[in-house]
Amino acid sequence: MTDDALRATARDLATRSLEAGDDTGWFEELYAAARDGRAVVPWADLAPFPGLVERARPGSGRAVVVGCGLGDDAEFLASLGWSVTAFDVSPTAVAAARERFPDSKVDYLAADLLDLPSVWSFDLVVEVFTVQVLTGGARERAIAAVAGLVASGGTLQVLARHREDDGDPGRMPWPLTRAEMASFAAHGLTAVTVEDYLDGEEPPVRRWYGEFTRPS
């Protein structure tokens, strides 16, 4: 099966799940299929995302990685000194991350972004590519949930694919608009920067980087 066909499997799983009224069930199906060699996880490059590597800063506080997948971004943050919690809605993804990094200091957990413990609060929240694979009301709830993880005085870093406000969202992943990026600030945060940039892929992909803080 070609790589394009394997990626198409991810889109088919998403379509069927959404048509059945399940916003997130397809993630576990996808990671299970990838484990068995029947699909690829389009956002899992088995390396920390370059856009995060370029922008992350060393720290010693508590950090959380939203939708951690196979763990690369979480491990990178841990290498910078952060005490990292990383969660994913897919138990298969969490198990794979633990297996890949058996000596990790990261606390890997299975948890649903749309139904998180209310007590969770972190000095650094990192969201890379999770919101862009959710649509409609689930996307709005996800943005609110991500923002809600930021502790007083904390920072949120968001990386996502770029779409113009009047652009066609196309197929999964569904890129974010500037208005959607700015909406993280509607939940008690202050926007430090919301900027678009071209990455180093060939051909280059236009992406967003947003940084937000919660006042102390």
Short mmCIF file of C-alpha atoms in Angstrom, two decimals, residues 1-3 5-7 9-10 29-41:
data_model
loop_
_atom_site.label_atom_id
_atom_site.label_comp_id
_atom_site.label_asym_id
_atom_site.label_seq_id
_atom_site.Cartn_x
_atom_site.Cartn_y
_atom_site.Cartn_z
CA MET A 1 0.00 0.00 0.00
CA THR A 2 1.39 3.42 -0.94
CA ASP A 3 2.00 6.18 1.60
CA ALA A 5 -3.17 5.32 0.49
CA LEU A 6 -2.11 4.95 4.12
CA ARG A 7 -2.75 8.66 4.73
CA THR A 9 -7.01 5.74 5.64
CA ALA A 10 -6.68 8.42 8.33
CA GLU A 29 -8.81 3.71 15.56
CA LEU A 30 -6.02 5.48 13.67
CA TYR A 31 -3.27 4.73 16.17
CA ALA A 32 -4.40 1.11 16.42
CA ALA A 33 -4.37 0.81 12.62
CA ALA A 34 -0.92 2.43 12.48
CA ARG A 35 0.36 0.00 15.10
CA ASP A 36 -0.79 -2.86 12.86
CA GLY A 37 0.70 -1.30 9.69
CA ARG A 38 -2.65 -0.45 8.12
CA ALA A 39 -2.29 3.35 8.28
CA VAL A 40 0.11 6.14 9.06
CA VAL A 41 -0.47 8.92 11.56
#
